[in-house]
Amino acid sequence: MKALQYVEVGKAPEVREVPTPEPGPGEVRLKVTAAGACHSDSFVMGLSEEQYTAFGYPLPMTLGHEGVGVVDALGDGVRAVELGESVAVYGPQGCGRCKPCAEGSENYCPHAAAMGITPPGLGTDGAMAEYMIVRDPRLLIPLGDLDPVENVALTDAGLTPYHAVKGSMEFLVPGSVAVVIGVGGLGHVAVQMLRAMTSATVVALDVSESKLEFAREVGAHHAFLSDENAAQRIAEEVGPGPAAAVFDFVTNDKVLDIVYALSGPRTDMVLVGAGAVERTVGLLGQPFGSRVRAPYWGTRPELMEVFELARTGQVTVETERFSLHDGPEAYRKLHDGELRGRAVVVP
Ligand code: NAD
Ligand code: ZN
C-alpha cells in the first residue's frame, strides 16, 4: 500500500510503498477514508536530530493523527465493531485500565508513555496511508452518517478546542469576552464552539487580513491583527477587559505578551499551541487569581460530543482536500500558513 511517511529528520515527508499491515489479536484494520494534517506534525518535523531523538519516535513513521476509515479486517477476538462500519480513531490513547482511562480521559493516562503507547502518526504509524491498524476497538468512535472527509479533522482540530473551551465554561458567563489567537485548523473550530456553547463575545486574532475575514465568517464578533497593539485595540473597540478566557493556538513568547496584556484577575489563560516559551509564572508573574492551563487533546466521550455538534450543524470544518500523492504539498501549505481551515488527505 501507499503511505505518507516522515523518513529522515529535517527532510520533507515522502509517499512510499510499504507492506499492507495485518491486524494482530485484538486489533482492527481500517481502510482509511480521510486523514488530517495538523500543525503538531509540522512541529515534529521541524525538530532537530537531537530533539527528535528525545521524542523517541521511530523512523520511517507514517504521518497522520487525525484519521477516519471503514473497518476492513478484524484481529482475533474482536467483536465490538463490524466490518464495513465507518469510524473515527480516538488518537490520545492510554493504557485503557487506570481511572483516567476508565473515565474516558485517555489523554491524561499516566501510564501510556511508560508503556510505549503513542498516538497514531505521533510515534506509531498513522492515518496517512491506504490502511492503518488500531490497537483496540474501544478507540473507534462511530461516525454514522457524518461525511468522513468533512469531519476527520474533528478528531483533533475539533476535539482539542472542545476540551479547551469546556474547561473554561465557568469563566464564560454572559457579558464575558473570549479571545482566540490563531484562527487556523484548531482556532476556526474554537470560534464556532465558543459561539455554539457560550454567550461570550468572541474576539479573534491572526496575522493576515484574509485570516481575519475567515474568523468573521466562522462567527467571530470581532477580529484584529495579532500585534503589539492588539490588546489596546480590543480595549477600545470591545471593552476595557480583562478577557474571561484567552485561547492561544500559537503559544510563543511574542504571543504570550498579548495573552498577558489581555489577562487580569480571574482570566483563564489556555495555552494550546506548541511554541516555545520562557516566562515567569506564579504570583509575581501573572495576574492574581488567573489560571494558566495547558490542555492536551480531549477525552473519548468529548469526541462523541464533538460529533454531535457537527451532526446538528453547529460546527463545520473548512477543509482543503489533497490526494496522498499531494500530501507533502499539504504539509508545505500548512507550514507556510497558506491553508484556510484544515488540509485533509484522501488516500
Ligand atoms: P494552523 O497552522 O492550522 O493554525 C495556526 C494559526 O495561527 C494560523 O491561522 C496562523 O496564521 C496563526 N498564527 C501564526 N502566528 C500567529 C501570531 N503570532 N498571532 C496570531 N496568530 C498567529 O495550526 P493548528 O493545526 O491549528 O495548530 C495550532 C497549534 O496547536 C500548534 O502549535 C499545534 O502544535 C498545537 N496543537 C496542540 C494540541 C494540544 O493538544 N494542546 C493539539 C493539536 C495541535
Ligand atoms: Zn494535532
PDB file of C-alpha atoms in Angstrom, residues 3-5 11-16 37 42 45 63 128 322-336 343 345:
ATOM      1  CA  ALA A   3       1.792   5.695   2.868  1.00  0.00           C
ATOM      2  CA  LEU A   4       2.960   9.259   3.509  1.00  0.00           C
ATOM      3  CA  GLN A   5       5.975   8.843   5.764  1.00  0.00           C
ATOM      4  CA  LYS A  11      13.527  16.282   5.110  1.00  0.00           C
ATOM      5  CA  ALA A  12      10.020  16.662   3.664  1.00  0.00           C
ATOM      6  CA  PRO A  13       7.751  13.605   4.062  1.00  0.00           C
ATOM      7  CA  GLU A  14       7.539  11.127   1.165  1.00  0.00           C
ATOM      8  CA  VAL A  15       4.905   8.857  -0.341  1.00  0.00           C
ATOM      9  CA  ARG A  16       6.315   5.327  -0.152  1.00  0.00           C
ATOM     10  CA  ALA A  37      -2.698  17.327   8.656  1.00  0.00           C
ATOM     11  CA  SER A  42       4.878  20.267  11.304  1.00  0.00           C
ATOM     12  CA  MET A  45       9.100  17.549  11.503  1.00  0.00           C
ATOM     13  CA  LEU A  63       2.068  10.524   9.483  1.00  0.00           C
ATOM     14  CA  MET A 128      -1.903   8.940   6.020  1.00  0.00           C
ATOM     15  CA  PHE A 322      -5.327  16.590  -1.159  1.00  0.00           C
ATOM     16  CA  SER A 323      -4.532  13.171  -2.618  1.00  0.00           C
ATOM     17  CA  LEU A 324      -1.968  11.010  -0.808  1.00  0.00           C
ATOM     18  CA  HIS A 325       0.426  11.851  -3.632  1.00  0.00           C
ATOM     19  CA  ASP A 326      -0.041  15.571  -2.842  1.00  0.00           C
ATOM     20  CA  GLY A 327       0.340  15.023   0.930  1.00  0.00           C
ATOM     21  CA  PRO A 328       3.787  16.700   1.012  1.00  0.00           C
ATOM     22  CA  GLU A 329       2.214  19.793  -0.605  1.00  0.00           C
ATOM     23  CA  ALA A 330      -0.477  19.822   2.126  1.00  0.00           C
ATOM     24  CA  TYR A 331       2.268  19.997   4.754  1.00  0.00           C
ATOM     25  CA  ARG A 332       4.105  22.680   2.801  1.00  0.00           C
ATOM     26  CA  LYS A 333       0.975  24.856   2.714  1.00  0.00           C
ATOM     27  CA  LEU A 334       0.357  24.187   6.415  1.00  0.00           C
ATOM     28  CA  HIS A 335       3.935  25.149   7.246  1.00  0.00           C
ATOM     29  CA  ASP A 336       3.732  28.331   5.157  1.00  0.00           C
ATOM     30  CA  ALA A 343      -5.744  20.129   4.962  1.00  0.00           C
ATOM     31  CA  VAL A 345      -5.583  13.845   2.680  1.00  0.00           C
TER      32      VAL A 345
END
